[in-house]
Coordinates of C-alpha atoms and ligand atoms in Angstrom, one line a residue:
X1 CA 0.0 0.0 0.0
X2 CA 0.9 3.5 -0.9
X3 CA -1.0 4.8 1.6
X4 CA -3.9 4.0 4.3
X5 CA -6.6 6.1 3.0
X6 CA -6.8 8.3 -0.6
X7 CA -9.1 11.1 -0.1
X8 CA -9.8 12.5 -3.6
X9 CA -10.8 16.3 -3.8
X10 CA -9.3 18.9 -1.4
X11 CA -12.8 20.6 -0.7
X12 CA -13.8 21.4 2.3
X13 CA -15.1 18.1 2.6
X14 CA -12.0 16.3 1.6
X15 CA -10.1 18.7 3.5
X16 CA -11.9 17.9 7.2
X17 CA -11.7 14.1 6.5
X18 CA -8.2 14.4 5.7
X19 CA -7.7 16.5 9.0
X20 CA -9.9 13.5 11.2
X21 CA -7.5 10.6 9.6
X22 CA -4.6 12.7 10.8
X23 CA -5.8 13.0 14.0
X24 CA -6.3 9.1 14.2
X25 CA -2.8 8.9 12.5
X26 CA -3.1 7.1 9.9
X27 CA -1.2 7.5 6.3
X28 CA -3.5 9.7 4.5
X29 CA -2.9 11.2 0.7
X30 CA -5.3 14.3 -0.5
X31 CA -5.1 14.3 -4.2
X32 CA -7.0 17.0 -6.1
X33 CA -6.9 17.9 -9.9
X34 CA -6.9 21.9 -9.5
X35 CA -3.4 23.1 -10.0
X36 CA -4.0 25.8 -7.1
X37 CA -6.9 26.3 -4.6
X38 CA -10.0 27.5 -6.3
X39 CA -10.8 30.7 -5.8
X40 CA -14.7 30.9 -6.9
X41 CA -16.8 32.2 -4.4
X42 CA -19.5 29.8 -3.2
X43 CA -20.9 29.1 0.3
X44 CA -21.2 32.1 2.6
X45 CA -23.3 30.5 5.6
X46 CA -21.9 28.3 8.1
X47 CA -24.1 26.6 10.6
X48 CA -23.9 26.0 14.3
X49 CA -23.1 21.8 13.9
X50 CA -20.1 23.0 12.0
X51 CA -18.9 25.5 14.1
X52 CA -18.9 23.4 16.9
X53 CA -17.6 21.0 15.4
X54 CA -14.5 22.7 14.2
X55 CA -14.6 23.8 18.1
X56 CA -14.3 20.2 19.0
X57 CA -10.9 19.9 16.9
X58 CA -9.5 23.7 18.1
X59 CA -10.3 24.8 14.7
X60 CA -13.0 27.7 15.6
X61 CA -11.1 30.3 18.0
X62 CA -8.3 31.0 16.0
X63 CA -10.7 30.9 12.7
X64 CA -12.9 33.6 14.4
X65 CA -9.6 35.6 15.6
X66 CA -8.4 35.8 12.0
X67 CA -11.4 37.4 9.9
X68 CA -14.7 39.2 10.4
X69 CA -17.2 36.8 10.4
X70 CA -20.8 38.0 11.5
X71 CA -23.2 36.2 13.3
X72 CA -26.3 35.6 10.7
X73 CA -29.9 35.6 10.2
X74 CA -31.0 32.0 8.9
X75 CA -33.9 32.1 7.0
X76 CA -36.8 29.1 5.5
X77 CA -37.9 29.5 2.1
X78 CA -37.3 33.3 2.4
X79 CA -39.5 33.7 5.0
X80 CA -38.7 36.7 7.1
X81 CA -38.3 34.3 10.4
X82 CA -35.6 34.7 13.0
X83 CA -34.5 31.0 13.4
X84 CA -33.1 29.8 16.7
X85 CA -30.1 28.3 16.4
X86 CA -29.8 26.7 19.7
X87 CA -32.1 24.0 20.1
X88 CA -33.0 22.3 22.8
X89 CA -34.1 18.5 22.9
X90 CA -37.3 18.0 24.9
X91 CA -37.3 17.1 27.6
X92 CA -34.8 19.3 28.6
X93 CA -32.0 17.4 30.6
X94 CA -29.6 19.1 33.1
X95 CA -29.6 22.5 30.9
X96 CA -28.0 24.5 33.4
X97 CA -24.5 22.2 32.9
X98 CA -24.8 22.6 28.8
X99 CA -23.4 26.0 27.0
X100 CA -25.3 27.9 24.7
X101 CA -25.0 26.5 20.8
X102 CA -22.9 28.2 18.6
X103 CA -24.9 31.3 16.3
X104 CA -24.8 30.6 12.2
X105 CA -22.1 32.5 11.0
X106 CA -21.3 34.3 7.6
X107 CA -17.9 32.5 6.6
X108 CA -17.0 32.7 2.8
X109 CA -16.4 29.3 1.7
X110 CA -12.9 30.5 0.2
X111 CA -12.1 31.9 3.7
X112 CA -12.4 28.4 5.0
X113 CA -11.1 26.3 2.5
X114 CA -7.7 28.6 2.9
X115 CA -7.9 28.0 6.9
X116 CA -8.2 24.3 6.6
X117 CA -5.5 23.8 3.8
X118 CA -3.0 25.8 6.2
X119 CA -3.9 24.2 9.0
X120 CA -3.8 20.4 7.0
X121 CA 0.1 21.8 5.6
X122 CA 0.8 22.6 9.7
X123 CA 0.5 18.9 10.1
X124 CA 2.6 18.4 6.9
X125 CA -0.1 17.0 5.2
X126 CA 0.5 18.9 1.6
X127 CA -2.7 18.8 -0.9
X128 CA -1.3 16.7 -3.9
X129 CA -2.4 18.9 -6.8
X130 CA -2.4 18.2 -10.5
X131 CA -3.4 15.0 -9.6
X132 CA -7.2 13.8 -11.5
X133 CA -8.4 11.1 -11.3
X134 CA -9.9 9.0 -14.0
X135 CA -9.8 5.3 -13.1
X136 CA -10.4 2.8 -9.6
X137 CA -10.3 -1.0 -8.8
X138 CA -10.8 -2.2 -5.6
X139 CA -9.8 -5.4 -4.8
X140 CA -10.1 -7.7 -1.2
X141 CA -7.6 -5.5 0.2
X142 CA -7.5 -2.5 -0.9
X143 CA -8.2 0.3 -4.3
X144 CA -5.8 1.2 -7.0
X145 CA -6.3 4.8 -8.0
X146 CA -5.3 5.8 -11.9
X147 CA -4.8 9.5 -12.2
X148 CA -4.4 11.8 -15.9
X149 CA -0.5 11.4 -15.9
X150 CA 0.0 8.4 -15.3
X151 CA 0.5 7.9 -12.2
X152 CA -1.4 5.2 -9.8
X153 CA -1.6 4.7 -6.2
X154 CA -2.8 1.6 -4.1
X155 CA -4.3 3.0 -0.7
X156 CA -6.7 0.3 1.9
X157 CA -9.5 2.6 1.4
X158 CA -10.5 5.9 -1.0
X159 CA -13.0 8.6 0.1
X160 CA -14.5 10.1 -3.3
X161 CA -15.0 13.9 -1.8
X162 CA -14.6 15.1 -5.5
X163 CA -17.9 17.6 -6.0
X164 CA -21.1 17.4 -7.6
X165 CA -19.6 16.1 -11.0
X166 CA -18.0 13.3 -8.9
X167 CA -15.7 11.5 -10.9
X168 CA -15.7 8.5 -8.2
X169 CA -19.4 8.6 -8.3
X170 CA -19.4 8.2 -12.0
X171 CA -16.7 5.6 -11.8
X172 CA -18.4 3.5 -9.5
X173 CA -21.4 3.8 -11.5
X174 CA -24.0 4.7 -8.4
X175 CA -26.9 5.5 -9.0
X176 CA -28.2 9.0 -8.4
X177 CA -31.4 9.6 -7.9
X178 CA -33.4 12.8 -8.2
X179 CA -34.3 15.1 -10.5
X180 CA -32.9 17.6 -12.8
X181 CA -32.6 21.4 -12.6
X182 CA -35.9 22.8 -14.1
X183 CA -35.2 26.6 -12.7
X184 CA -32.3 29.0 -12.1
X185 CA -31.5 31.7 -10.2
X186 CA -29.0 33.9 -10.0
X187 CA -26.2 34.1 -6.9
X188 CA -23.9 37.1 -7.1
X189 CA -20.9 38.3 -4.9
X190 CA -21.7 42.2 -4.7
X191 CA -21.1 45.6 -3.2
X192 CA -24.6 47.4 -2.2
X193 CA -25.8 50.7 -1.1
X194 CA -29.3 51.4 0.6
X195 CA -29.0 47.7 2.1
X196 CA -28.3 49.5 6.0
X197 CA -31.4 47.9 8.2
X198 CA -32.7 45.8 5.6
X199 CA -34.1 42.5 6.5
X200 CA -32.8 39.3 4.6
X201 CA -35.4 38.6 2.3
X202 CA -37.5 40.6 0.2
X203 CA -40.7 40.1 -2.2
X204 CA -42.4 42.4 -4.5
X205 CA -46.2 42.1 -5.3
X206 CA -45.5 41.2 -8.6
X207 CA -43.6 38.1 -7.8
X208 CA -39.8 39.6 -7.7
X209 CA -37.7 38.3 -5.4
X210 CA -34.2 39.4 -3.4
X211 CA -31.9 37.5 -0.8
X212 CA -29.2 39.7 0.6
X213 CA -26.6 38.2 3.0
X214 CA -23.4 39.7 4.6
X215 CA -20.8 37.6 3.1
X216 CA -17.1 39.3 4.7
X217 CA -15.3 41.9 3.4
X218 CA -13.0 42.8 0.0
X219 CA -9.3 43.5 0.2
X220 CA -10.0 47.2 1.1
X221 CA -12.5 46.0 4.4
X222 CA -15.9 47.1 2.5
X223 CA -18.5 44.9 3.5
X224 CA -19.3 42.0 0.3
X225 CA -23.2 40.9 0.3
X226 CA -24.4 37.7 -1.5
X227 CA -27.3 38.9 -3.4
X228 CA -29.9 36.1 -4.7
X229 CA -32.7 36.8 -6.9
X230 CA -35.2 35.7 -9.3
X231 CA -38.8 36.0 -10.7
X232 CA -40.7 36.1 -13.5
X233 CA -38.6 35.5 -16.7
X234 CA -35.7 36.2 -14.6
X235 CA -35.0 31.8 -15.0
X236 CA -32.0 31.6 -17.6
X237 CA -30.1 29.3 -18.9
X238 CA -27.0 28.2 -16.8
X239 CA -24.8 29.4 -19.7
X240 CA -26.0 32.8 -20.5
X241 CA -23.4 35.2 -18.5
X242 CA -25.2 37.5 -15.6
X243 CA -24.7 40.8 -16.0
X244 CA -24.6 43.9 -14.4
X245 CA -28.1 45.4 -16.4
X246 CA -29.7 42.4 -15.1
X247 CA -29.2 43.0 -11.2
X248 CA -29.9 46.5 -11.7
X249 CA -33.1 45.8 -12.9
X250 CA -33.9 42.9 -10.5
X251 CA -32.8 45.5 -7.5
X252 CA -35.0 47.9 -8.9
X253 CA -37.9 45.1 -9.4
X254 CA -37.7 44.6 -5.4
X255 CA -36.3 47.8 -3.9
X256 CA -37.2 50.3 -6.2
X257 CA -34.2 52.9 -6.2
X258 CA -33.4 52.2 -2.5
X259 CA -30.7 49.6 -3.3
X260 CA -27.6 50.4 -5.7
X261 CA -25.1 47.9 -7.1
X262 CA -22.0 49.2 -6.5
X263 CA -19.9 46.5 -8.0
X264 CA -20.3 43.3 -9.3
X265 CA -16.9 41.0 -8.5
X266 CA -18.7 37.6 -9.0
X267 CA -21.9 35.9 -10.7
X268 CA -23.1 32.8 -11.9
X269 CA -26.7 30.5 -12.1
X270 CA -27.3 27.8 -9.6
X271 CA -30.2 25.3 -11.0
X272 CA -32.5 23.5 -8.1
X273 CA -31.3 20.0 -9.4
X274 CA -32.2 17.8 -6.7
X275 CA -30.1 14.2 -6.2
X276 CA -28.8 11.9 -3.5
X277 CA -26.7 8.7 -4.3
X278 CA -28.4 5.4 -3.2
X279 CA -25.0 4.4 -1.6
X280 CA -22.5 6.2 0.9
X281 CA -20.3 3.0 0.6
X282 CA -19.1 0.6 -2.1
X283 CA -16.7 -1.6 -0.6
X284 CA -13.7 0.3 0.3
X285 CA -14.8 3.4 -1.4
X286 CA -16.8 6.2 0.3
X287 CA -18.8 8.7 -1.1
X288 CA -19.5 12.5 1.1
X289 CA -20.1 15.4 0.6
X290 CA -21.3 17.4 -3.0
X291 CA -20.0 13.9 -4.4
X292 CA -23.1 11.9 -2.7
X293 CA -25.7 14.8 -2.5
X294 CA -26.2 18.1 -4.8
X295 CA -29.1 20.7 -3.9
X296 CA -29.8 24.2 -4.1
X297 CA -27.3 26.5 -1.6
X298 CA -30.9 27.2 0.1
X299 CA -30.4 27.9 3.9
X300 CA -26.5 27.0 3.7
X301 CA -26.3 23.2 4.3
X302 CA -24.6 22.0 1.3
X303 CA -21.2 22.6 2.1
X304 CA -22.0 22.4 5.9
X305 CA -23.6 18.3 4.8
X306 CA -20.0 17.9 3.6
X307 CA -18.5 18.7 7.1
X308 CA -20.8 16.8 8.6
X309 CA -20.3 13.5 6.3
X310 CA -16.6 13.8 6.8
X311 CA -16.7 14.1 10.6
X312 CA -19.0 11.4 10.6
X313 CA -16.6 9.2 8.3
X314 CA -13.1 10.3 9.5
X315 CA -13.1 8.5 12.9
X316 CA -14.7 5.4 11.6
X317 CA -12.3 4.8 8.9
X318 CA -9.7 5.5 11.5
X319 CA -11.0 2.6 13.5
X320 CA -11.3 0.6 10.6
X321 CA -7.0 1.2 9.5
X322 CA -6.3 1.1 13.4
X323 CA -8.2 -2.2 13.4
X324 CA -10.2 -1.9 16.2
X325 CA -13.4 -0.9 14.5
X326 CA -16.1 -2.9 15.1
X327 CA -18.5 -4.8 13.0
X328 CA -20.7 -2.7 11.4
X329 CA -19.2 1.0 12.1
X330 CA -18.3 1.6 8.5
X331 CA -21.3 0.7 7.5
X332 CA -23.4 2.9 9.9
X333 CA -21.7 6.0 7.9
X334 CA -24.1 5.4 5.1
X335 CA -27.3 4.3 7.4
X336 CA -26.1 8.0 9.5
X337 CA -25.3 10.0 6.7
X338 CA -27.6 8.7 4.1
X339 CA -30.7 9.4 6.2
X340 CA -29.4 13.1 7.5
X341 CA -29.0 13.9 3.8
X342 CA -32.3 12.9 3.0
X343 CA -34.0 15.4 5.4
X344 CA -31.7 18.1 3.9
X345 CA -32.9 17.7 0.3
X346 CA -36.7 17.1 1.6
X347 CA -36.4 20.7 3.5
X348 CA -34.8 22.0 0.1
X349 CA -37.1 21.4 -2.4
X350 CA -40.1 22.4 0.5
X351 CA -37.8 25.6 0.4
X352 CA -37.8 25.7 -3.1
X353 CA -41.4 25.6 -3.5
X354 CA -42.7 27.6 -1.3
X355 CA -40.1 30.2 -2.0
X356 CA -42.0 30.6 -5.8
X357 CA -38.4 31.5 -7.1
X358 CA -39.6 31.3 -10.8
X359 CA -42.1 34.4 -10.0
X360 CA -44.9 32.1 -11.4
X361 CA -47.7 33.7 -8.7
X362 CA -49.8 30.1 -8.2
X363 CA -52.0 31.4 -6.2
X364 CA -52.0 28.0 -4.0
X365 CA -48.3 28.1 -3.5
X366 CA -48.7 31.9 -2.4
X367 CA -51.3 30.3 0.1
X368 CA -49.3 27.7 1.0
X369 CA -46.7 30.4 1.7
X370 CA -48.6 32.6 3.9
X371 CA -50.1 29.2 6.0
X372 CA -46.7 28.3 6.6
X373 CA -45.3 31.7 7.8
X374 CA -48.1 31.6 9.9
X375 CA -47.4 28.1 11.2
X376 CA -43.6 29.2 12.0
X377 CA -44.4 31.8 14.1
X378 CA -45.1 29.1 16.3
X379 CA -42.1 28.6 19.1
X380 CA -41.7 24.6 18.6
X381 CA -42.1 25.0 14.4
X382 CA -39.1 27.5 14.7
X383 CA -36.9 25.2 17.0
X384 CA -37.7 22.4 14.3
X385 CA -36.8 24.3 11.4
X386 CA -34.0 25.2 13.4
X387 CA -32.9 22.4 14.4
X388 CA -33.1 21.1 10.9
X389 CA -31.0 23.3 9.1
X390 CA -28.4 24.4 12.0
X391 CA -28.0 20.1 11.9
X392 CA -28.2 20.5 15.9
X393 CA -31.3 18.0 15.5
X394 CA -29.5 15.0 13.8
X395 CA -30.3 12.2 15.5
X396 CA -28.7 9.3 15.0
X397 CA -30.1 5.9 15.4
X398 CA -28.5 4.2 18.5
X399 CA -28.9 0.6 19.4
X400 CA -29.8 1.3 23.1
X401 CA -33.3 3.6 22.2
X402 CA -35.2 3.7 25.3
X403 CA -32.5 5.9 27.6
X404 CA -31.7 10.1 27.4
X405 CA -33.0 12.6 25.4
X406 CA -29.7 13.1 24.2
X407 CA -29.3 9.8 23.2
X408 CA -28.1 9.9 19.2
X409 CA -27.5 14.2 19.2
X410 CA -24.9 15.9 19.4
X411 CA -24.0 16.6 22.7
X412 CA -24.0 20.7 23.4
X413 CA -20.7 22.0 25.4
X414 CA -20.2 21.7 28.7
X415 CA -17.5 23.2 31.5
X416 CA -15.7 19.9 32.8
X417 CA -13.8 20.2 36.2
X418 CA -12.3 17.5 37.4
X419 CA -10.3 16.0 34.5
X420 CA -8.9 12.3 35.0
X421 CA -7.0 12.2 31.1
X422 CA -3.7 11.7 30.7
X423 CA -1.2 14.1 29.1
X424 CA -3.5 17.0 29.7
X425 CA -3.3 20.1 32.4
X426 CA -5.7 19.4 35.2
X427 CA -8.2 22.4 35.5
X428 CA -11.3 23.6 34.4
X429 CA -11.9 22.5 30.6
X430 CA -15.0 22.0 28.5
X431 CA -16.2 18.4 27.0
X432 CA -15.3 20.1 23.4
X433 CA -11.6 20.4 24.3
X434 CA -11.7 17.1 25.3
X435 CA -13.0 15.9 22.6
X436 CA -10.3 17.6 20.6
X437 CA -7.9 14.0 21.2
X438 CA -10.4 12.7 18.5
X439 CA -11.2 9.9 21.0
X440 CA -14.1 8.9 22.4
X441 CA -15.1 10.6 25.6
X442 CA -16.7 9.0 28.9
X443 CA -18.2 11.5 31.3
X444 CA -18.7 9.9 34.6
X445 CA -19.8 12.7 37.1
X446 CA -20.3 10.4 39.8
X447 CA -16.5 8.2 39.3
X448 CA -18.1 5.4 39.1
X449 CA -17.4 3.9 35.7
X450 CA -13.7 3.6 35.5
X451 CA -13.7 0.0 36.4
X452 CA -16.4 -0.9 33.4
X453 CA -14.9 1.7 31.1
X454 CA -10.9 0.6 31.6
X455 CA -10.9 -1.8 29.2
X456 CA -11.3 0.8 26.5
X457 CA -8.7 3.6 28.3
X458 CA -6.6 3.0 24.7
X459 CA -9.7 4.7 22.8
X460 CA -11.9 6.4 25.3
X461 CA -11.1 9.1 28.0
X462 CA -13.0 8.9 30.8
X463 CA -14.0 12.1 32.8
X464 CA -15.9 13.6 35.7
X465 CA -17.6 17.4 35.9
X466 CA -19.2 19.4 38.5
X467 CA -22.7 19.7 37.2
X468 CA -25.3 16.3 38.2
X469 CA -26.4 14.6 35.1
X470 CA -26.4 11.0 33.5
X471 CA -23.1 9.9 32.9
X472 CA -23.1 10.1 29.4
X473 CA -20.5 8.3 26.6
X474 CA -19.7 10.8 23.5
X475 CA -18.1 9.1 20.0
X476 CA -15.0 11.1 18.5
X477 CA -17.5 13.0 16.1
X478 CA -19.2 14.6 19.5
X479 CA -22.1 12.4 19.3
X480 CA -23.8 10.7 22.8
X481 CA -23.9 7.4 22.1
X482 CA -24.8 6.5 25.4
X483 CA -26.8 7.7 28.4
X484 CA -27.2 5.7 31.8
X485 CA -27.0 5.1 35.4
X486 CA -23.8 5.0 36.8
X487 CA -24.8 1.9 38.7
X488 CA -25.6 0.2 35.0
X489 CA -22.5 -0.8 34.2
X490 CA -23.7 -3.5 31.7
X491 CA -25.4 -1.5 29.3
X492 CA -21.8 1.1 29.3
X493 CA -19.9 -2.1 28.1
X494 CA -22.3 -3.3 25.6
X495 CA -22.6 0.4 24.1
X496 CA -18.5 0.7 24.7
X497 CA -18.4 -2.5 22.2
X498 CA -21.0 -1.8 19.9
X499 CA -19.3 1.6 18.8
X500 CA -14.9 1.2 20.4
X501 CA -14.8 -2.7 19.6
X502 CA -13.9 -5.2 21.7
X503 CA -12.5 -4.8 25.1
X504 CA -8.6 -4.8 24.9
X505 CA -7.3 -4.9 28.8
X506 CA -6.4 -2.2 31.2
Ligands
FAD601 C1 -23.6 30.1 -5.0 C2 -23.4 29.1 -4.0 C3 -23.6 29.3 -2.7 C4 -23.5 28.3 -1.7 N1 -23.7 28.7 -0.4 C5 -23.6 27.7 0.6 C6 -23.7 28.1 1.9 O1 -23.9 29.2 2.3 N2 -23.5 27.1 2.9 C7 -23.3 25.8 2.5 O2 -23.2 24.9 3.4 N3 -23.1 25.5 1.2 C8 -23.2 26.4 0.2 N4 -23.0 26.1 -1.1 C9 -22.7 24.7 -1.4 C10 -21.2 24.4 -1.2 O3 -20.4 25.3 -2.0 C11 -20.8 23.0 -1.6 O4 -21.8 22.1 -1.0 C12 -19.4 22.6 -1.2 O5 -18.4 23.2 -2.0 C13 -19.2 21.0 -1.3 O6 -17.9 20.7 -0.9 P1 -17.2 19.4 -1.4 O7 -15.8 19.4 -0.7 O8 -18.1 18.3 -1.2 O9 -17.0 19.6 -2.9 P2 -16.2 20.7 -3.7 O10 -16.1 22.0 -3.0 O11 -16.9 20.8 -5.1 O12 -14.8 20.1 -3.9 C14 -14.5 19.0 -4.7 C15 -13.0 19.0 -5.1 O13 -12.8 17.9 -5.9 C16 -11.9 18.2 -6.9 N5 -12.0 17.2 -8.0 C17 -13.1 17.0 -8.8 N6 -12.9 16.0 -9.6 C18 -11.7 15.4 -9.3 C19 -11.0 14.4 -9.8 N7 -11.4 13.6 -10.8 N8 -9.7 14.1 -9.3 C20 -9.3 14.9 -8.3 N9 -9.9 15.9 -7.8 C21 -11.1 16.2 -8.3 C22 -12.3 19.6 -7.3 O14 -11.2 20.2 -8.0 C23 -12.6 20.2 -6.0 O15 -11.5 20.9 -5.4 C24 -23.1 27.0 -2.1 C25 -22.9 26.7 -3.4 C26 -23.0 27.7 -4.4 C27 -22.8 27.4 -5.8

């Protein structure tokens, strides 16, 4: 073997699986066929599942120190509704222990995809550019990779994180199921004037429509705003260039002469195609991110899914080279992921619906519309939504159903006290440093799981805190994948197996 694992397509989901194999140490290769880093301007919205979970890797702090990075509005369908972005589950367990969720942030993709790279080449993990691939094999024991040049590499397993024209996908010859685009709409990177104290979404009577999110700042510290607009006739071609006359007059279609385009620095049309692979795994080949789901950028969670499938893959396939992974935890990446990808594109195409982008006026979609901002005014349809598209409501299925509310989320930060981990300064902490080792995490408030849990010290850190709740066991990916009495000792081991493998001595 050349290498453990060959993750194919240094995007930000390649990137962030790369970045969990290194933290598992094992030999991992990012290959990707650009010669430099693109530079096209894409997702601007990055949800609260994704900040913490760069948190729970010490990725967010210094990523916040280094740019200007608002908190944002979130939005569903257009609708001018604040979403929370801290959820609660309900019941709510022990709240006064958990910290607040992280707010939605506006972080160009660009931005992030320069962080991760340097912080990747900090590890001395260098992207291997130049390199496409055009041809796989896999084998009993492993996949030969063929890329343009010539050259070929022989790696145990190969994540295809390669975009939405996935060459992997293709090669593999997945289905993808779906439909086609059948609308555009145009997404442009823009200066504005008039735009101070505007809400985020705007309609006019005659069916013209205008998103307007903060996305940074240019090189000379002027705010940039991602403007996204449509209506009738205003559905082109993908091919046919955007120009400047035509978000003039779509400005002046919503805001009459309020809002001014200053400059135009980036443009293109984004279809609503709408498709999912039928399979996250083929063997030894993985599919994630853009490569096993494309939607519309509606409510940023395309991008954000990519984070999310990596995180959810990178630890597994670390067990799996490791070789203490047991049965069944590479296949629970497609059963986890597959499902959590589904509920995105369900609340996409609702979004894309109701929003009426084309300008068509049905008048039962427009009364669809108003029902439904009625409904979300409602407290618990809010938390849903939110929920849904912050991806703070993913629930995983769990073997052991019937115990926390937390059981199968991901667990909110907590201050921990009293640390019992080796290697590490004792003193107040929180549960997402802890989980920064990439190891699973064992919080044991009451000390009474060390004997049951010792078995497992080579995977899992066990730790107390000061606040009384449910002891509670938390895979590498920040996930609780158990919840239970600290006198149940039984059900801790069986849960320890099912996701950290068999029991390997003290
Ligand atoms: C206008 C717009 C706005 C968006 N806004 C948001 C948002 O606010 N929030 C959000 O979450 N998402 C958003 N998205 C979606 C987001 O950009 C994508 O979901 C995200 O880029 C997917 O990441 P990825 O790493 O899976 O794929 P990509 O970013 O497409 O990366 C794939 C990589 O694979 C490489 N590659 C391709 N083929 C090969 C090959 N054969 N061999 C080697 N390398 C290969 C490519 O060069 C590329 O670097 C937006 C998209 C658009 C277009």
């Amino acid at each position: 073997m050349d290498t453990d694992v060959l993750v194919v397509g240094a995007g930000p989901t390649g990137m962030t699986v790369a970045n969990e194999l290194l933290l598992a140490g094992v030999r991992t290769v990012l290959a990707d066929r650009l010669p430099e880093r693109s530079a096209l301007s894409r997702a601007g919205g990055v949800q609260s599942r994704t900040l913490e979970t760069l948190d729970q890797r010490g990725l967010l702090d210094p990523l916040l120190a280094a740019g200007d990075y608002p908190v944002g509005t979130s939005h569903f369908a257009g609708l001018p509704l604040p979403l929370p972005t801290a959820p609660r589950v309900d019941p709510e367990p022990d709240t006064a222990a958990f910290r607040p969720r992280q707010p939605w942030r506006s972080v160009p993709q660009v931005d992030l995809e320069a962080y991760l790279e340097e912080h990747l080449a900090a590890q001395g993990l260098r992207i291997r550019r130049d390199h496409e691939l055009v041809a796989l094999r896999q084998d009993e024991d492993g996949v030969t990779a063929d890329f343009a040049d010539g050259r070929t590499l022989r790696a145990r397993y190969l994540v295809g994180a390669d975009g939405g024209h996935s060459t992997v996908r293709s090669l593999l010859k997945d289905e993808f199921p779906g439909r086609p685009g059948t609308l555009t709409t145009v997404a442009a990177d823009v200066r504005l004037s008039g735009v101070e104290g505007l809400a985020t979404h705007h309609r006019s009577p005659d069916g013209h429509w205008a998103g307007i999110f903060p996305l940074g700042t240019d090189g000379q510290g002027r705010p940039l705003r991602r403007l996204a607009m449509g209506g009738p006739g205003r559905s082109l071609p993908r091919d046919v260039p955007v120009t400047e006359a035509e978000l003039r007059d779509g400005l002046r279609a919503v805001f009459g002469e309020r809002v001014q385009l200053l400059e135009l620095c980036h443009a293109r049309r984004i279809t609503n195609v709408a498709r999912q692979v039928a399979s996250y795994r083929h063997g030894r080949v993985f599919l994630a991110g853009d490569a096993a789901h494309v939607h519309l950028p509606l409510g940023a969670q395309g991008m954000n899914g990519g984070i999310q499938d990596a995180f959810n893959l990178g630890w597994k396939l670390g067990a799996a080279v490791r070789g203490w992974a047991p049965d069944g935890l590479l296949d629970s990446y497609h059963t986890e992921r597959h499902r959590a990808g589904t509920l995105v594109l369900r609340n996409i195409q609702a979004q894309g619906l109701l929003m009426d982008w084309a300008g068509a006026g049905d008048p039962d979609v427009t009364a669809t519309r108003e029902v439904f901002a009625e409904l979300a005014e409602l407290p618990d349809v809010r938390r849903h939504l939110g929920g849904l598209m912050s991806g703070t409501a993913i629930r995983y299925p769990m073997p052991d159903t019937a115990a926390h509310p937390f059981l199968g989320l991901s667990v909110p930060d907590l201050d921990v006290l009293d640390l019992d981990v080796p290697d590490l300064d004792l003193g107040p902490a929180r549960l997402y440093e802890l989980l920064r080792s990439g190891r699973g995490v064992l919080l044991d408030p009451q000390d009474a799981l060390a004997e049951a849990a010792a078995p497992w010290a080579d995977r899992v850190d066990r730790t107390g805190w000061g606040a009384a709740t449910a002891p509670l066991l938390i895979r590498p990916d920040g996930y609780v994948c158990w919840a239970g009495a600290a006198d149940a000792p039984e059900t801790l081991r069986s849960a320890l197996t099912h996701w950290f493998g068999a029991p390997t001595g003290r």
